[in-house]
Short mmCIF file of C-alpha atoms in Angstrom, two decimals:
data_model
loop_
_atom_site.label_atom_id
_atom_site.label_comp_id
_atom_site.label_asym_id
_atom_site.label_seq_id
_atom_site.Cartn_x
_atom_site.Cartn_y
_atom_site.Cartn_z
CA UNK O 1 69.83 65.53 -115.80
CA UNK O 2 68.85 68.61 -113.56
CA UNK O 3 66.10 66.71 -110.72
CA UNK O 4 64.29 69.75 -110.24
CA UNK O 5 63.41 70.09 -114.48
CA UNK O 6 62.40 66.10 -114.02
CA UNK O 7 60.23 67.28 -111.49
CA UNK O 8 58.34 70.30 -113.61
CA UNK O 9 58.29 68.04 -116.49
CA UNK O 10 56.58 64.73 -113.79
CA UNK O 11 54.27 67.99 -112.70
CA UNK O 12 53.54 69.50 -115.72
CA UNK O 13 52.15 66.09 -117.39
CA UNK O 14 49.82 65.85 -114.67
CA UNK O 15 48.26 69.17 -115.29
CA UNK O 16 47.74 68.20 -118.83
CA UNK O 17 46.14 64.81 -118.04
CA UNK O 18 44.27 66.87 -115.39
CA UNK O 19 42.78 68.74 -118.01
CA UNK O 20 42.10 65.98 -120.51
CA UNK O 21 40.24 64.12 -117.81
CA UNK O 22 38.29 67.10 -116.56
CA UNK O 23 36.49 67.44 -119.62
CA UNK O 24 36.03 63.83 -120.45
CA UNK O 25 35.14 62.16 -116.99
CA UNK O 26 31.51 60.47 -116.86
CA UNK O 27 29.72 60.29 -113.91
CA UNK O 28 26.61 58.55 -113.23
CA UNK O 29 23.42 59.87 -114.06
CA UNK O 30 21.94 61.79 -110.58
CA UNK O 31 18.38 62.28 -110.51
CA UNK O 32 17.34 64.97 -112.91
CA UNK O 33 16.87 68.46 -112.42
CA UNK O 34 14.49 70.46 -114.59
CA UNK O 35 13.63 74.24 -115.10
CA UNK O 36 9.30 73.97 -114.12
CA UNK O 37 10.14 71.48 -111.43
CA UNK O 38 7.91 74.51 -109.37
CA UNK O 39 5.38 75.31 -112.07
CA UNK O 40 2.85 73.56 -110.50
CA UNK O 41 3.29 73.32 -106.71
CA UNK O 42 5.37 76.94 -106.32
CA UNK O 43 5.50 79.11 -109.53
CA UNK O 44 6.15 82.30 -107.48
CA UNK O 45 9.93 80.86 -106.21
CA UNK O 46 11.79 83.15 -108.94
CA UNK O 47 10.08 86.05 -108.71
CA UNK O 48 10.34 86.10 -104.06
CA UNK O 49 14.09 84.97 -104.54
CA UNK O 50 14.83 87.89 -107.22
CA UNK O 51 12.73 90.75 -105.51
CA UNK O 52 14.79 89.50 -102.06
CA UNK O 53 17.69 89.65 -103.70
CA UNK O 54 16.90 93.15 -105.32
CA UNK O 55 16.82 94.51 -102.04
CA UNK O 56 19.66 92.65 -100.47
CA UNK O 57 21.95 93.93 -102.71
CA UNK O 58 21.08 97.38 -102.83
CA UNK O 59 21.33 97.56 -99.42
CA UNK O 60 24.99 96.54 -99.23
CA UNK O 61 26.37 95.52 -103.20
CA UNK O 62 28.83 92.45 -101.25
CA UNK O 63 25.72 90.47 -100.98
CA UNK O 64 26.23 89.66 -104.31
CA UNK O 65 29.81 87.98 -103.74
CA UNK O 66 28.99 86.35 -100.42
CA UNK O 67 25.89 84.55 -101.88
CA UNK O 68 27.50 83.40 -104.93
CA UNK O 69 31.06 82.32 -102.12
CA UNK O 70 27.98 80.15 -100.69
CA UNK O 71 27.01 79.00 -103.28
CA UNK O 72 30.04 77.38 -103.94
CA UNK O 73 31.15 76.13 -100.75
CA UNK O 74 28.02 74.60 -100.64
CA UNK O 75 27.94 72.77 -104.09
CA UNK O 76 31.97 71.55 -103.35
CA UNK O 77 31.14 69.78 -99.84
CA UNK O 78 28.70 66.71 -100.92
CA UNK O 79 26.73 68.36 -103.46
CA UNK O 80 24.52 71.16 -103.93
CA UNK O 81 22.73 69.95 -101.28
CA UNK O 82 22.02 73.45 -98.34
CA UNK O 83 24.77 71.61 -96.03
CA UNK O 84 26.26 74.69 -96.08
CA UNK O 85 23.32 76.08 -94.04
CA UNK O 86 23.57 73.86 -91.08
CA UNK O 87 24.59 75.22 -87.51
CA UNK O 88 26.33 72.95 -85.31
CA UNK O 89 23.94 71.04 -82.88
CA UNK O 90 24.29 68.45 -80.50
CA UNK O 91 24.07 65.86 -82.94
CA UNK O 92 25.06 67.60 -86.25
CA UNK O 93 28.75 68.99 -86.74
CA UNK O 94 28.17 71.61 -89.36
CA UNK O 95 30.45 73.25 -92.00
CA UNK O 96 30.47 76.72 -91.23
CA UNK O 97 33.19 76.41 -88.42
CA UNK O 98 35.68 75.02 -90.88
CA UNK O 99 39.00 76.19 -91.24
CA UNK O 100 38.17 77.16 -95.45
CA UNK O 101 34.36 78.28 -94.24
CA UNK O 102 34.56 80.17 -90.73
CA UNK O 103 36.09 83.55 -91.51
CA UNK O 104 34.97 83.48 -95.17
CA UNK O 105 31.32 82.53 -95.34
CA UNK O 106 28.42 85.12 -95.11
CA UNK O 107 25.02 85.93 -96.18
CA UNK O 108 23.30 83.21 -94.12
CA UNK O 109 21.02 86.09 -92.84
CA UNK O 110 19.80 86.52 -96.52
CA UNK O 111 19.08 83.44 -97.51
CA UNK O 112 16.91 83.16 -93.77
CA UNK O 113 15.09 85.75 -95.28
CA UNK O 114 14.38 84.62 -98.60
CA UNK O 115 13.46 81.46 -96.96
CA UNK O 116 10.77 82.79 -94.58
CA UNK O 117 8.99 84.39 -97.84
CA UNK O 118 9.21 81.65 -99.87
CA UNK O 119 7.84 79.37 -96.74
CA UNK O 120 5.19 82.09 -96.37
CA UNK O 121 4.34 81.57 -100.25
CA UNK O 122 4.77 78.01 -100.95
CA UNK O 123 5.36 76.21 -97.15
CA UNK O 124 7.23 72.90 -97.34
CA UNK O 125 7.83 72.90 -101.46
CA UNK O 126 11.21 74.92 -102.09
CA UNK O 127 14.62 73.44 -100.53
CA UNK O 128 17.04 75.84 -99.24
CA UNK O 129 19.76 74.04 -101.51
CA UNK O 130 17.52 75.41 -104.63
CA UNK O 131 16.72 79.06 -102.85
CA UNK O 132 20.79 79.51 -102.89
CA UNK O 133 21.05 77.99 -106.04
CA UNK O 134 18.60 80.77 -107.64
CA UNK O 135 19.87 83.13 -105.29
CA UNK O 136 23.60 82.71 -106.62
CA UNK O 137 22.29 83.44 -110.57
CA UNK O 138 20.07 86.80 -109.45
CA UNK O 139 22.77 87.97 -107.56
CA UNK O 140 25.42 87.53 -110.50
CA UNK O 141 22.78 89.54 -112.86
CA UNK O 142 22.11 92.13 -110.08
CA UNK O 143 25.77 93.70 -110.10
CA UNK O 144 26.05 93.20 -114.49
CA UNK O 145 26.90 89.47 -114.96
CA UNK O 146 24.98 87.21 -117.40
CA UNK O 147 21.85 85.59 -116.75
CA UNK O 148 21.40 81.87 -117.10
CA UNK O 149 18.42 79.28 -116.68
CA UNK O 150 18.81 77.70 -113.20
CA UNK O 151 17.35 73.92 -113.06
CA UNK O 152 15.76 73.06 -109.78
CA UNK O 153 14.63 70.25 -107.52
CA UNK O 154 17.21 70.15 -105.27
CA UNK O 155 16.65 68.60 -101.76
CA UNK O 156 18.11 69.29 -98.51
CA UNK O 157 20.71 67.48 -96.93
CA UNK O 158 20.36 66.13 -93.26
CA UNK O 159 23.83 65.78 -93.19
CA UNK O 160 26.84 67.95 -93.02
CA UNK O 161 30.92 67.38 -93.32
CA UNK O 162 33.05 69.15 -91.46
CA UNK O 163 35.99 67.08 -92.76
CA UNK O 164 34.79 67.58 -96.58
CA UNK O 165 34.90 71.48 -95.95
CA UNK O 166 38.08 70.92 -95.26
CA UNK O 167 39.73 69.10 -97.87
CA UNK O 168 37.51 69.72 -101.09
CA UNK O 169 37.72 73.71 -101.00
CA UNK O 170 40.51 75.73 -102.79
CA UNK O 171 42.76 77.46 -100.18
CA UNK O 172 44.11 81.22 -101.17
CA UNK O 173 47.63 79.91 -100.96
CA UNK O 174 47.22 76.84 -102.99
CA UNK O 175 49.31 76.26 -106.06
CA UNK O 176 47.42 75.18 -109.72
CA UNK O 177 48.71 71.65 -109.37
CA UNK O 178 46.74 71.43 -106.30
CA UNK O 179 43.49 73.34 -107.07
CA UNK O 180 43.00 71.35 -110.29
CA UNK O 181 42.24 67.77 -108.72
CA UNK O 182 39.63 69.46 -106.37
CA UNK O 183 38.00 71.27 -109.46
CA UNK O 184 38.17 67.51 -111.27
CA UNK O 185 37.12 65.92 -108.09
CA UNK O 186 33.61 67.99 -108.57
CA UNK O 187 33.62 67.01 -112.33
CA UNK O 188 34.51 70.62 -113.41
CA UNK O 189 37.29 70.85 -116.03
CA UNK O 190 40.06 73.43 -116.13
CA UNK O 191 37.88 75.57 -118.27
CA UNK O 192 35.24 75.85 -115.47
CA UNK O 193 37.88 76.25 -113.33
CA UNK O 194 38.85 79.81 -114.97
CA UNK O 195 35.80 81.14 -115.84
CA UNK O 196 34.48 80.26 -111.93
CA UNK O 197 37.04 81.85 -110.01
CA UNK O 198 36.46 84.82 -112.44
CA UNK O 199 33.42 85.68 -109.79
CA UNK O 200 36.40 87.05 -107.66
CA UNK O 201 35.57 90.27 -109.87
CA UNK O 202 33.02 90.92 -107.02
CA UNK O 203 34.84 89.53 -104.19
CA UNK O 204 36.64 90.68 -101.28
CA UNK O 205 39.84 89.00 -99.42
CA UNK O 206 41.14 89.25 -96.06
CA UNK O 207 44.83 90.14 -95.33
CA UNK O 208 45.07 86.54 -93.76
CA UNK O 209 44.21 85.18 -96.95
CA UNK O 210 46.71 87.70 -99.34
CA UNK O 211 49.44 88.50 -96.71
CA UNK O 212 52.18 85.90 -97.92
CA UNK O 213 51.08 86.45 -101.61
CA UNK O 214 52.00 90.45 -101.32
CA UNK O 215 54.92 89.95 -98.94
CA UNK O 216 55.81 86.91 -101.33
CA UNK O 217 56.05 87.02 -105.17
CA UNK O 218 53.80 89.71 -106.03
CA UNK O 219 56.58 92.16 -106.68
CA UNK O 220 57.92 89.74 -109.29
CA UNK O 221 54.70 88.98 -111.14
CA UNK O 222 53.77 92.71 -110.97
CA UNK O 223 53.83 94.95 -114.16
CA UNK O 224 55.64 98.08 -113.42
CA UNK O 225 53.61 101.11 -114.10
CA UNK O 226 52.20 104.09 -111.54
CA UNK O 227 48.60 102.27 -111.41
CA UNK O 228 50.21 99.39 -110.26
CA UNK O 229 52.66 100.60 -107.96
CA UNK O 230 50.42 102.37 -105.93
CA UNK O 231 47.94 99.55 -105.85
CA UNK O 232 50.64 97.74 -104.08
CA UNK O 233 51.60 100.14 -101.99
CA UNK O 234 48.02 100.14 -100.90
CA UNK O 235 47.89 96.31 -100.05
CA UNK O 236 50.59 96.61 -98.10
CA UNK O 237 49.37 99.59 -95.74
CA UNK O 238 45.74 97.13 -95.61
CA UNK O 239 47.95 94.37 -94.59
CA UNK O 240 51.28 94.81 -92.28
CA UNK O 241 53.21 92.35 -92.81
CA UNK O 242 53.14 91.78 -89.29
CA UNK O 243 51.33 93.13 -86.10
CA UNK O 244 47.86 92.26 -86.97
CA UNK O 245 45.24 93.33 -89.29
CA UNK O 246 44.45 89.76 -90.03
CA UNK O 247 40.56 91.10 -91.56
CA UNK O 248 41.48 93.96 -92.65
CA UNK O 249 40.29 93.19 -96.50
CA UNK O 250 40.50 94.44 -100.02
CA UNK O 251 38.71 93.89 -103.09
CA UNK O 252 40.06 91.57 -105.49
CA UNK O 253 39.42 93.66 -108.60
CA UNK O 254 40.11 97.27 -107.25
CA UNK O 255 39.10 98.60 -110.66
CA UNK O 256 35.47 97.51 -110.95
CA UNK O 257 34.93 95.85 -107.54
CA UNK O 258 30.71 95.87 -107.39
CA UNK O 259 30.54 94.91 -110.90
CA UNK O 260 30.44 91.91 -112.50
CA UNK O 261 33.05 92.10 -115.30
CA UNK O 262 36.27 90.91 -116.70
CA UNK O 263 38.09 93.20 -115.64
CA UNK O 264 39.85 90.80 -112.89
CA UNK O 265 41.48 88.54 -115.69
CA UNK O 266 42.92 91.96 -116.83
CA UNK O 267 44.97 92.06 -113.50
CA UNK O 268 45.99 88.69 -113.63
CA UNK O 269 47.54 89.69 -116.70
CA UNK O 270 49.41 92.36 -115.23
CA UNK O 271 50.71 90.39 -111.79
CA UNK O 272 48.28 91.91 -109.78
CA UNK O 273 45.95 88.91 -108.34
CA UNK O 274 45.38 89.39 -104.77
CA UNK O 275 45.29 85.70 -103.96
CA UNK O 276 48.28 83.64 -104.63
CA UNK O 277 45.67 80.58 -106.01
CA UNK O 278 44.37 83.46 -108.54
CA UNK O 279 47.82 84.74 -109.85
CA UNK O 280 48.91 81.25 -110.28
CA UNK O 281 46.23 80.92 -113.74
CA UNK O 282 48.53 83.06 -115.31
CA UNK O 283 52.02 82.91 -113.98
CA UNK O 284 52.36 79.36 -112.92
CA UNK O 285 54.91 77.48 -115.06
CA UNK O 286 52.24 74.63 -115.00
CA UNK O 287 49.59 76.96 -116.57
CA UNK O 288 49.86 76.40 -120.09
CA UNK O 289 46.20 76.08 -120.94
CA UNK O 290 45.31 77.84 -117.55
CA UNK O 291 46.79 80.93 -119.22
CA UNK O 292 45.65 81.12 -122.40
CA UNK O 293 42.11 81.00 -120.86
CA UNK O 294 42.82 84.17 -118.91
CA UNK O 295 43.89 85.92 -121.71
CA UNK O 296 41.29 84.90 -123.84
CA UNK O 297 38.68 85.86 -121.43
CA UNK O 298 40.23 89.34 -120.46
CA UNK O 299 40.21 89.76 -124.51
CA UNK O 300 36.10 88.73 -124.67
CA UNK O 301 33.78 89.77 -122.04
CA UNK O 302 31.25 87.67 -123.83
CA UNK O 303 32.95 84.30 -124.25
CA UNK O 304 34.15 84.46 -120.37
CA UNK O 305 30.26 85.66 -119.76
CA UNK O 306 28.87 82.08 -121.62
CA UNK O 307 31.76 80.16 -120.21
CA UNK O 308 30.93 81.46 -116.43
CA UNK O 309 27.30 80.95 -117.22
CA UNK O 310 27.60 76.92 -118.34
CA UNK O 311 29.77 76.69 -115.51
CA UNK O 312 27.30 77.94 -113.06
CA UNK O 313 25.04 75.17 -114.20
CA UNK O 314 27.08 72.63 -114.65
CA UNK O 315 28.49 73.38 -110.77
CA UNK O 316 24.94 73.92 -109.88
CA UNK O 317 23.80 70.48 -111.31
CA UNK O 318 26.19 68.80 -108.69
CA UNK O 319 24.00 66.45 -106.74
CA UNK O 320 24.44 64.79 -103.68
CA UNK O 321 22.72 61.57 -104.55
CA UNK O 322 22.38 60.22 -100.94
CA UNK O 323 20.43 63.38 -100.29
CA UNK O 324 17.45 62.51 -102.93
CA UNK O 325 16.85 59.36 -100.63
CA UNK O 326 17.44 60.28 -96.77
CA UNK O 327 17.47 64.60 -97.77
CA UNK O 328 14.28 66.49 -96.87
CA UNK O 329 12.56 70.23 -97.59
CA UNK O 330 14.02 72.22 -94.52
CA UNK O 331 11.37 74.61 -92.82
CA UNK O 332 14.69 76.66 -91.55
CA UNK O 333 17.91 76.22 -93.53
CA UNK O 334 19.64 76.22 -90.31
CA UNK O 335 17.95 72.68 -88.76
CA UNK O 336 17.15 69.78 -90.11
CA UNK O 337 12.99 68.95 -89.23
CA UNK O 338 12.30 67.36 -86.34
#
């Protein structure tokens, strides 16, 4: 028998047990987080964080994308837990200089801000790790996305990991088989998975990150029509294929690229994902349930808007347990307290 069909069919039973585990793993029970954890001691938090956010985002609509990109890296190294936040100090090796984090990462100056209002409002009561938490929902709703009820009562880590960052993050270049585990990992099933990475409808990529998708198999997943063809052309005069131009960057959904809608599944259906871990949903021979949820979601704006929003949560409700024991209420989401 033909090794490399033994090999899809060794691969492609992994991606199915992948997603029969995703949705059925248990995990123990992490202290709870509750919707009026504030009520009482800071009932103002929502209202600062979305009037911050307001103005954030009208000043420059890619707020929205790089708080929510936080949001995430934050929640996949050790929890939701603000370790994102951390600059390297003498003691403390942070997570922003990480290979997946250090050209990718910003809107650190926003969430300073928000901070310093909140601190002003309500000092020593709100965690940064719940300020980007909210701030990840309001800036969703701010460029058309759905809204959802955020728990809170997060704490701040003390800690960072450098190495985590490193190994727990999706990489643009990554193949399904790969990304799946580290979705899994987080206790996020393939159906999160989808609906997630469907915030790339307000993103932006650098050429680093699309350069051997576009000078690799884009061609062949692309559907042939003027729209398309030009689009191309266009990625390719963003990104040489050599000679620099390494941030040079595009949106990920041309069409609609400061609003949050589902349009960007629409492009995965016709070839045209701008990260290689994005087109792979749909065109990956290992994508059999991966690519009915694309389709389904480009076909329903509403069931990929309730999907994205459970998601949110469920990703949100990621706890680093070690951090409701040693973790603390930063006064700046850059230091831990001394």
């Amino acid at each position: 028998m033909d090794c490399s069909f033994l090999l899809k069919f060794f691969f492609l039973h992994i991606v199915l047990l992948f997603g029969f585990l995703g949705d059925n793993i248990m995990y123990a029970s992490e202290p709870q987080l509750t919707l009026d954890y504030y009520a009482s001691t800071c009932p103002t938090v929502f209202d600062i964080v979305r009037k911050e956010m307001e103005c954030s985002v009208l000043s420059d609509p890619r707020n929205a994308a790089s708080i929510v990109r936080l949001h995430f890296h934050d929640c996949f190294i050790q929890g939701c837990d603000g370790s994102i936040l951390l600059d390297d100090t003498i003691t403390l090796k942070g997570e922003k200089k990480a290979a997946t984090n250090i050209h990718s990462l910003k809107g650190f100056g926003v969430i300073d801000q928000i901070k310093n209002f909140v601190e002003s409002e309500c000092p020593g009561i709100v965690s940064c790790a719940d300020i980007l938490t909210i701030a990840a929902r309001d800036a969703v709703i701010l460029v058309g996305g759905p809204y959802w009820d955020v728990p809170v009562g997060r704490k701040d880590s003390v800690t960072a990991s450098f190495e985590l960052a490193n190994t727990n993050l999706p990489t643009p270049d990554e193949s399904l088989v790969s990304i799946i585990p580290k979705f899994l990992y987080q206790g996020l099933s393939v159906t999160d998975m989808v609906a997630l990475v469907g915030a790339h409808t307000i993103g932006m990529a650098k050429c680093e990150n699309f350069r051997s998708r576009i000078y690799g198999d884009y061609g062949s997943t692309l559907v042939k029509n003027p729209i398309s063809d030009n689009q191309f052309n266009n990625l390719k005069s963003i990104c040489p294929a050599t000679g620099g131009g390494d941030n040079n960057i595009t949106a990920m959904d041309y069409v609609t690229p400061n609003l949050f809608d589902n349009s960007f599944y629409h492009l995965l259906l016709n070839g045209e994902g701008v990260l290689n871990s994005d087109q792979e949903m749909y065109s990956s021979v290992f994508g059999i349930e991966t690519r009915e949820l694309v389709k389904k979601y480009a076909a329903d704006p509403l069931a990929f808007f309730h999907q994205f929003s459970d998601s949110m949560v469920k990703m949100g409700n990621i706890t680093n347990s070690e951090s409701f024991v040693t973790a603390e209420v930063r006064k700046n989401c850059r230091f831990v307290n001394t």
